[in-house]
PDB file of C-alpha atoms and ligand atoms in Angstrom:
ATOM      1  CA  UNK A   1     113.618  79.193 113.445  1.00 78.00           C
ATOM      2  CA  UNK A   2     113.099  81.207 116.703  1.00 87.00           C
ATOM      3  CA  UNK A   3     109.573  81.782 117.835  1.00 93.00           C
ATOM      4  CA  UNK A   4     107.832  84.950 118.057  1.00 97.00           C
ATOM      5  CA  UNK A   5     104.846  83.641 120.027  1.00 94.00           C
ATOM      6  CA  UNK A   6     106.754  82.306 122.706  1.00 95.00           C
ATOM      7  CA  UNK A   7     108.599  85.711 123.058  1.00 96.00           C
ATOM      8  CA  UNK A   8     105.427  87.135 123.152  1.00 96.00           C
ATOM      9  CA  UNK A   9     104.345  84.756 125.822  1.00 95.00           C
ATOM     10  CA  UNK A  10     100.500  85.462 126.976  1.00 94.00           C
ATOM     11  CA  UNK A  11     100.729  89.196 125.362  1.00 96.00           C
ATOM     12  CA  UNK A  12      98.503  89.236 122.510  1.00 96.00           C
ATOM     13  CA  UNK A  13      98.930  92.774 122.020  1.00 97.00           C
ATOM     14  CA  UNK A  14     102.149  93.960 119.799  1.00 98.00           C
ATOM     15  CA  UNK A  15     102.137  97.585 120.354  1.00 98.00           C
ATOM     16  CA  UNK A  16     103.852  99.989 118.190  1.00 98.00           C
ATOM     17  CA  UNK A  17     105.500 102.726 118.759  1.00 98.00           C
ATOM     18  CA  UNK A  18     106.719 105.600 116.229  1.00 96.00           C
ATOM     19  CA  UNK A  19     108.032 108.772 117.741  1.00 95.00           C
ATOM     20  CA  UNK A  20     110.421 111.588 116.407  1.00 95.00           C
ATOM     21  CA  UNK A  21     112.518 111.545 119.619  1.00 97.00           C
ATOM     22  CA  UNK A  22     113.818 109.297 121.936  1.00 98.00           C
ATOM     23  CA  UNK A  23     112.392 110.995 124.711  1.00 97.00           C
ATOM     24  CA  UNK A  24     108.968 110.344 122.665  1.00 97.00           C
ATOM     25  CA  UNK A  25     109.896 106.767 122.518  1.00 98.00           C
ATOM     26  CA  UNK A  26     110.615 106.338 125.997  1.00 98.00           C
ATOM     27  CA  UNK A  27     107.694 107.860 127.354  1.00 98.00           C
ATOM     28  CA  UNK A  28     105.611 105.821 124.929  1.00 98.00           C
ATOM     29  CA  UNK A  29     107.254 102.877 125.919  1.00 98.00           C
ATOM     30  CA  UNK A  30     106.836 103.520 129.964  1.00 98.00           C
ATOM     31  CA  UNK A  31     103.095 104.313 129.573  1.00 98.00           C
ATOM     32  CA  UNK A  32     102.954 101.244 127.756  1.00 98.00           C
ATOM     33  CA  UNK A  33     104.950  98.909 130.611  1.00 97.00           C
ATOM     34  CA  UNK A  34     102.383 100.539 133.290  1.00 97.00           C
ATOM     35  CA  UNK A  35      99.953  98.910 131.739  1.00 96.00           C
ATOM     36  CA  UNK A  36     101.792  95.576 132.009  1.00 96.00           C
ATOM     37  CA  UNK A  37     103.142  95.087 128.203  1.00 97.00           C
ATOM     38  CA  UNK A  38     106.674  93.434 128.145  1.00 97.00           C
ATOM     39  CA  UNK A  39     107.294  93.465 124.465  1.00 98.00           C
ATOM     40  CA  UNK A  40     106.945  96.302 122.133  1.00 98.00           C
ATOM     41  CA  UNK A  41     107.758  96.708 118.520  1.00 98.00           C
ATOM     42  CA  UNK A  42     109.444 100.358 117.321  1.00 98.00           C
ATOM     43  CA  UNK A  43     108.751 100.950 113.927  1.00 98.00           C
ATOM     44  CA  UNK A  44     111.912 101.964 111.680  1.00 97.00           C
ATOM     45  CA  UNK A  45     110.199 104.945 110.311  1.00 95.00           C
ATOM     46  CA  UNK A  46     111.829 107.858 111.835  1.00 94.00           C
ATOM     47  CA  UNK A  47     115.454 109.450 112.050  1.00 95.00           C
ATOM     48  CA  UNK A  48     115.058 108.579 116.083  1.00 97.00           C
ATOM     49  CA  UNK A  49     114.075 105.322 115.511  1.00 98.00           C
ATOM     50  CA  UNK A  50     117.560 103.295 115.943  1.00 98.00           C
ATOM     51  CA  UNK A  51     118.536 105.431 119.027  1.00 98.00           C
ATOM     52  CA  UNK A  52     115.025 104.431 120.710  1.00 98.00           C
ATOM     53  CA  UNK A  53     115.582 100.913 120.381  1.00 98.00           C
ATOM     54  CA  UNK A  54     119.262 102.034 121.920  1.00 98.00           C
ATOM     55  CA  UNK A  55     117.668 103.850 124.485  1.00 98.00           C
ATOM     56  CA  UNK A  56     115.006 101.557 125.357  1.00 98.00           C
ATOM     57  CA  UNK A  57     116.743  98.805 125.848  1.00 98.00           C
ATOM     58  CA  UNK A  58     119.446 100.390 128.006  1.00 98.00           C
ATOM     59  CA  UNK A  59     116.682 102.378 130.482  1.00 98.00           C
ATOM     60  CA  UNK A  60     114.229  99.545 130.507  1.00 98.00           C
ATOM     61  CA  UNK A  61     115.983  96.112 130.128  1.00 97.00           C
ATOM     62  CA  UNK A  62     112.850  94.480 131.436  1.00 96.00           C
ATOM     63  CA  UNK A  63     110.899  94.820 128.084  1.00 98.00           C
ATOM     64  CA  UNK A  64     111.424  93.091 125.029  1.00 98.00           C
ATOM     65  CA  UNK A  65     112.159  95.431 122.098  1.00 98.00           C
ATOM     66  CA  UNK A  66     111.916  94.468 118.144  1.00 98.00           C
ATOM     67  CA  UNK A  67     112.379  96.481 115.315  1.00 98.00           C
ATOM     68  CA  UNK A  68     109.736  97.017 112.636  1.00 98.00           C
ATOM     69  CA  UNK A  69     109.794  97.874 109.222  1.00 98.00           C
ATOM     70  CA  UNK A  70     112.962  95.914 108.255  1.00 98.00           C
ATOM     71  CA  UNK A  71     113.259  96.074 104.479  1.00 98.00           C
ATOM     72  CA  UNK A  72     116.668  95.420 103.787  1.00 98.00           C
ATOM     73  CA  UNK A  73     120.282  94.034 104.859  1.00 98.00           C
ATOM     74  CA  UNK A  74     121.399  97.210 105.931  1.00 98.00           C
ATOM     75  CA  UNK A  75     118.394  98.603 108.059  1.00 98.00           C
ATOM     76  CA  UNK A  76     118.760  94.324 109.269  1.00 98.00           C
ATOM     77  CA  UNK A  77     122.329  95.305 110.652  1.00 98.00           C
ATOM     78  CA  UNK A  78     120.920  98.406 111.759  1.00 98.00           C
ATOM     79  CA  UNK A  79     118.307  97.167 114.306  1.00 98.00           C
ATOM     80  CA  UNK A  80     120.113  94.137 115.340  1.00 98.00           C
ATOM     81  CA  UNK A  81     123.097  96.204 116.490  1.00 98.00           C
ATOM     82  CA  UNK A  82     120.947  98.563 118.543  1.00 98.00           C
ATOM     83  CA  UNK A  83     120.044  95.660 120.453  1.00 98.00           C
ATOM     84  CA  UNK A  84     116.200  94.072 118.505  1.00 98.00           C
ATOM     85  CA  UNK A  85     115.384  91.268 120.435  1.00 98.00           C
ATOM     86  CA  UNK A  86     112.975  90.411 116.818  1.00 98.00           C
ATOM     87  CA  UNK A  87     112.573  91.538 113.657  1.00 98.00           C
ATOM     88  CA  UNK A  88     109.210  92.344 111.561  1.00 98.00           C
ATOM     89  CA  UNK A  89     109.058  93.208 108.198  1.00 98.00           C
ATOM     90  CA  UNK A  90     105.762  94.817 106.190  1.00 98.00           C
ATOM     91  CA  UNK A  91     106.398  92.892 102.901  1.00 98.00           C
ATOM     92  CA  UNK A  92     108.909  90.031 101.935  1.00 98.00           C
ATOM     93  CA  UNK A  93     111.207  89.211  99.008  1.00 98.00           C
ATOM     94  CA  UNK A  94     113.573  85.997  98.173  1.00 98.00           C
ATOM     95  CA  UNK A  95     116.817  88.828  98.891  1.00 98.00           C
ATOM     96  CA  UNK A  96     114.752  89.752 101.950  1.00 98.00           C
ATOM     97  CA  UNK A  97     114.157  86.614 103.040  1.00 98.00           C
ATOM     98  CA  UNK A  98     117.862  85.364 102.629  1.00 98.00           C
ATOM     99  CA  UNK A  99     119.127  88.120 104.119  1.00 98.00           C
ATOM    100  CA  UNK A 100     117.412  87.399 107.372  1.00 98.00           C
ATOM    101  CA  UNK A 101     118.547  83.128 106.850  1.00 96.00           C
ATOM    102  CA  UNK A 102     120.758  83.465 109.502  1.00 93.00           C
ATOM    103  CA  UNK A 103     119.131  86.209 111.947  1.00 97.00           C
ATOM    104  CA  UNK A 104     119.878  85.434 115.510  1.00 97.00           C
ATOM    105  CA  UNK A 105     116.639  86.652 117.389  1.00 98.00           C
ATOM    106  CA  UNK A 106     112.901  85.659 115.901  1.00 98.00           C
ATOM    107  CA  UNK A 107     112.403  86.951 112.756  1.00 98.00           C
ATOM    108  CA  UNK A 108     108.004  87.612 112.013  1.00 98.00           C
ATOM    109  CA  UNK A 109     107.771  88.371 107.949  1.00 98.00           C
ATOM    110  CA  UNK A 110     104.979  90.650 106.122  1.00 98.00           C
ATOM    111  CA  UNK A 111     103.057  88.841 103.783  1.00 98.00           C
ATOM    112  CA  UNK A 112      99.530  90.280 102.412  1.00 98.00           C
ATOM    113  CA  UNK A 113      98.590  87.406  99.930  1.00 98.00           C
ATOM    114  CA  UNK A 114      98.969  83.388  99.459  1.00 98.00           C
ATOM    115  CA  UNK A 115     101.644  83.274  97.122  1.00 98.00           C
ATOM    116  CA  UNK A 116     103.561  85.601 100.117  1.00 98.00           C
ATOM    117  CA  UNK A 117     102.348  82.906 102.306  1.00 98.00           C
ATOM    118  CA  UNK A 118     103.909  80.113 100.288  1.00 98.00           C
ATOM    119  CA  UNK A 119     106.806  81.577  99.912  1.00 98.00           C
ATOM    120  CA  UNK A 120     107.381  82.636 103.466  1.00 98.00           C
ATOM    121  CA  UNK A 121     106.562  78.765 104.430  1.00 98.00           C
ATOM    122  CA  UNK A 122     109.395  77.860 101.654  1.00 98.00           C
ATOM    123  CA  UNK A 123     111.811  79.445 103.645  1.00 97.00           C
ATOM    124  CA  UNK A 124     110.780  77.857 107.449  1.00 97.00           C
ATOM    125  CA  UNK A 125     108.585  80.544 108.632  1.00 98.00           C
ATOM    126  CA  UNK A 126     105.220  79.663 110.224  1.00 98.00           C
ATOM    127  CA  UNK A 127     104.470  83.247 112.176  1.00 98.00           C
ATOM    128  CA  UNK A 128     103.888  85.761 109.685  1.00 98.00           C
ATOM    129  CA  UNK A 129     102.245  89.306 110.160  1.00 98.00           C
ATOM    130  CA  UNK A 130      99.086  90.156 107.967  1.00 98.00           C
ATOM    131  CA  UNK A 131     100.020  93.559 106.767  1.00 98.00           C
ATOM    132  CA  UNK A 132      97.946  96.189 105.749  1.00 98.00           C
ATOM    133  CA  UNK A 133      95.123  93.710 107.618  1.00 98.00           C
ATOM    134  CA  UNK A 134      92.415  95.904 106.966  1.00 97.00           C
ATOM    135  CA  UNK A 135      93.205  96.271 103.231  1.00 97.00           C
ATOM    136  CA  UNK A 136      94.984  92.490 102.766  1.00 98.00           C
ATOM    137  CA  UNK A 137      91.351  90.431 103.098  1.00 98.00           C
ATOM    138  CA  UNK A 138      91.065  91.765 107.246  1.00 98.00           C
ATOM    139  CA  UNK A 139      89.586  88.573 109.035  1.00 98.00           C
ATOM    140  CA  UNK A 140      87.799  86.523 106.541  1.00 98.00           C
ATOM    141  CA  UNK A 141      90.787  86.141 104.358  1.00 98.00           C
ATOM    142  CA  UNK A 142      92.882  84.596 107.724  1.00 98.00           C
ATOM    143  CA  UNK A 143      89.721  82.576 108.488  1.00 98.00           C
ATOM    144  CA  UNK A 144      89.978  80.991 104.987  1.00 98.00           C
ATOM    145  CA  UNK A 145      93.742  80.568 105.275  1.00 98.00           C
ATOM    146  CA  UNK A 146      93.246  78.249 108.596  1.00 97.00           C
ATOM    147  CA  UNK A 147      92.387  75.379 105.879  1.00 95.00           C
ATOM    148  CA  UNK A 148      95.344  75.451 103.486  1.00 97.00           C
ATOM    149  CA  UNK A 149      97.829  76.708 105.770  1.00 98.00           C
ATOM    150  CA  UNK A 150      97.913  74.224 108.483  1.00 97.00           C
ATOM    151  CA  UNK A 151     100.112  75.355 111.372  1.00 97.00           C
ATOM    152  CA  UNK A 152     100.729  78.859 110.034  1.00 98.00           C
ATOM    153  CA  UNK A 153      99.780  81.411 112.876  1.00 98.00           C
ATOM    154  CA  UNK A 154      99.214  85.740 112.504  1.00 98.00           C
ATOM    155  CA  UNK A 155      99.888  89.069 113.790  1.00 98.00           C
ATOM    156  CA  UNK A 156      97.311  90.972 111.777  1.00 98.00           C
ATOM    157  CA  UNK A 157      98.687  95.094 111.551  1.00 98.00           C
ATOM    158  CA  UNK A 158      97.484  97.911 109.683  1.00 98.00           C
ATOM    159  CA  UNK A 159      94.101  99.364 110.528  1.00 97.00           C
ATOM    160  CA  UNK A 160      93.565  97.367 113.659  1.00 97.00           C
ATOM    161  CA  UNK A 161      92.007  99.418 116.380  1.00 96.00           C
ATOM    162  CA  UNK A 162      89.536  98.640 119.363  1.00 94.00           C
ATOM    163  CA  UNK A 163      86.992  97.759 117.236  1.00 95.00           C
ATOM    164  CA  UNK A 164      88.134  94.867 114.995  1.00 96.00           C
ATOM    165  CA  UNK A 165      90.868  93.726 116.921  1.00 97.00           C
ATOM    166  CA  UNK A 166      88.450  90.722 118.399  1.00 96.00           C
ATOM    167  CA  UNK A 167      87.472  89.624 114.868  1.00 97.00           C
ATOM    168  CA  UNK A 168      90.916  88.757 114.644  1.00 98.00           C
ATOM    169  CA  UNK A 169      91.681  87.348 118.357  1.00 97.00           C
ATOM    170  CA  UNK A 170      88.930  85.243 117.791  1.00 97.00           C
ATOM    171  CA  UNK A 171      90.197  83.384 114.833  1.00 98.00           C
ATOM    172  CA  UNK A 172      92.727  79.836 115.759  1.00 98.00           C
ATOM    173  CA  UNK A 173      95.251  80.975 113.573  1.00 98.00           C
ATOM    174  CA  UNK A 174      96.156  84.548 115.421  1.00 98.00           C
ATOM    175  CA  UNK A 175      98.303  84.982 118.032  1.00 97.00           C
ATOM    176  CA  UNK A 176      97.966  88.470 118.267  1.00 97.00           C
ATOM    177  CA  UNK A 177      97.178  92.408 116.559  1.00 98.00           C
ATOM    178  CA  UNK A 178      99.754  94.970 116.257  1.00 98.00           C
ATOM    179  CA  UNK A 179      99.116  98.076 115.321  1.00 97.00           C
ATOM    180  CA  UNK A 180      99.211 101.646 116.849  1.00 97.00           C
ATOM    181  CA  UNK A 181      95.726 102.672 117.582  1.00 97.00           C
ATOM    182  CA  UNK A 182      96.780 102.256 121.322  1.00 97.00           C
ATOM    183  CA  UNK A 183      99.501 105.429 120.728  1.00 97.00           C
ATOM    184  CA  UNK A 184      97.495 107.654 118.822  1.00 96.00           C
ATOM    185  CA  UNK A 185      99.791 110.128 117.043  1.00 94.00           C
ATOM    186  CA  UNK A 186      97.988 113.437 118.464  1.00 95.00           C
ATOM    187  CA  UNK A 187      98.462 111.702 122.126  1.00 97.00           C
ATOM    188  CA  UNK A 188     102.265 111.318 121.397  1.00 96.00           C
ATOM    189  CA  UNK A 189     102.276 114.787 120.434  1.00 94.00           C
ATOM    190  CA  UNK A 190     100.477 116.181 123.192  1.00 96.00           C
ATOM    191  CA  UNK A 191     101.927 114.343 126.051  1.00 96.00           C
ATOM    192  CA  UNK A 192      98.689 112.354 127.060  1.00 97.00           C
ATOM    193  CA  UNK A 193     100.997 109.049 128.122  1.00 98.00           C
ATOM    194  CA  UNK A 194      97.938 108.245 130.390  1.00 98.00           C
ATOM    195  CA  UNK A 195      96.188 107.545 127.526  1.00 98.00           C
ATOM    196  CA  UNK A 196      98.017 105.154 126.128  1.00 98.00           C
ATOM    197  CA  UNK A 197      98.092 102.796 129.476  1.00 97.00           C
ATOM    198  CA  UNK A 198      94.375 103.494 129.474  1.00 97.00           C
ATOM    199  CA  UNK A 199      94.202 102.160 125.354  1.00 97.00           C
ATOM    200  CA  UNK A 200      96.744  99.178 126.062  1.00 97.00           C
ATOM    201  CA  UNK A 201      95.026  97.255 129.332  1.00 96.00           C
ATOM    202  CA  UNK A 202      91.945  97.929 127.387  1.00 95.00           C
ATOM    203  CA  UNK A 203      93.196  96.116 124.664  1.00 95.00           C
ATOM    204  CA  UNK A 204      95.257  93.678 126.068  1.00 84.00           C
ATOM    205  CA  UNK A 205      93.135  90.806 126.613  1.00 62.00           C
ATOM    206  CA  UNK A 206      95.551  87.883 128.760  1.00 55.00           C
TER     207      UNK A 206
HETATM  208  C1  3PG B 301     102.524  98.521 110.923  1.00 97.77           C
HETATM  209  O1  3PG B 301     103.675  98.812 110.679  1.00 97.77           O
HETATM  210  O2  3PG B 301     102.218  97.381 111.247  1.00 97.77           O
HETATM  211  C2  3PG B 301     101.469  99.528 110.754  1.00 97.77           C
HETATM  212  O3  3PG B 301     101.958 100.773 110.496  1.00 97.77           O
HETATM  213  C3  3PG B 301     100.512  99.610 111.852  1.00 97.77           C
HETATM  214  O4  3PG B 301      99.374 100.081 111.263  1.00 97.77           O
HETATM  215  P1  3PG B 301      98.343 101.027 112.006  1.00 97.77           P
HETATM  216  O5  3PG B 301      99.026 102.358 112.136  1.00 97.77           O
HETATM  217  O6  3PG B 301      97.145 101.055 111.099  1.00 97.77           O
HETATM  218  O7  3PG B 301      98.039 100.426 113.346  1.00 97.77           O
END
């Protein structure tokens, strides 16, 4: 099993981006790299998304991009031909989880309850993403995971924003928060890319 974490190396912030252009994208993603991220995570969500993973990797080959939002063998095929260097999904399955057996870059699963958890472990996986965080148990319920799930380590997403994101840092068993409180949607649409280096160095603890 490839790891995540050590993609991720001392970045313990997985930024998102979601943007209805490539030239969206790639704007997002150079405001981001001023602020000294190297890995970023595009979320499959809009008709662009494929081509900014394309386009991202081709104009800025120093930073590591994965593909978010994986639910299936095709959208799979999808983001690994347009160059992923990882894969995350929200939410897992067993036809999920086979599908992605034999993935060739690091693979971080959704899970959002223990018997996800279990399951996820069942098939090799010991860095999974918390997703919705907020709504899935937020910190406590990864605080009282530490204890049965030895050796299982987080991403927390979904509601994560300045505010909570050191409840989760703080716990052993996190590695790091995604989310996209750092790219606010009105900023994207407004052109403010300063203000997303501003939100990711002030997030970005390492
Ligand atoms: C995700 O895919 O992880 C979430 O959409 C991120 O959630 P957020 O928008 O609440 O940060």
């Amino acid at each position: 099993m490839k790891s995540f974490s050590t993609l991720m190396g001392k970045q313990t912030l997985l930024p998102i981006i979601q943007a209805n252009t490539v030239e969206q994208g790639l704007e997002i993603a150079k405001a981001m790299s001023a602020a000294g991220i190297n890995l970023v995570e595009v979320v499959l969500r809009t008709d662009a998304s494929i081509d900014i993973i394309r386009a991202l990797k081709k104009q800025l080959p120093q930073l590591k991009v994965g593909a978010g939002t994986v639910l299936n063998a095709d959208i799979l095929k999808k983001a690994l031909d347009a160059g992923s260097d990882f894969i995350i999904t929200p939410a897992i399955s067993e036809q999920l989880l086979t599908d992605l057996a034999n993935c060739p870059v690091p693979v971080v699963p959704g899970i959002s309850n223990t018997a996800d958890i279990l399951l996820v472990k069942e098939f090799g996986y010991t860095e999974l993403k918390l997703f919705p965080a907020s709504l899935s148990g937020g910190a406590p319920f990864l605080k009282a995971m530490a204890a049965v799930f030895q050796g299982i380590t987080f991403c927390p997403t979904g509601g994560i924003s300045e505010s909570n994101q050191h409840d989760f840092l703080a716990l052993d068993n996190v590695f790091a928060v995604g989310g996209t409180w750092i790219a606010k949607p009105e900023w994207v649409a407004s052109g403010q890319w300063s203000e997303i280096t501003s939100a990711c160095r002030a997030a970005q603890v390492n």
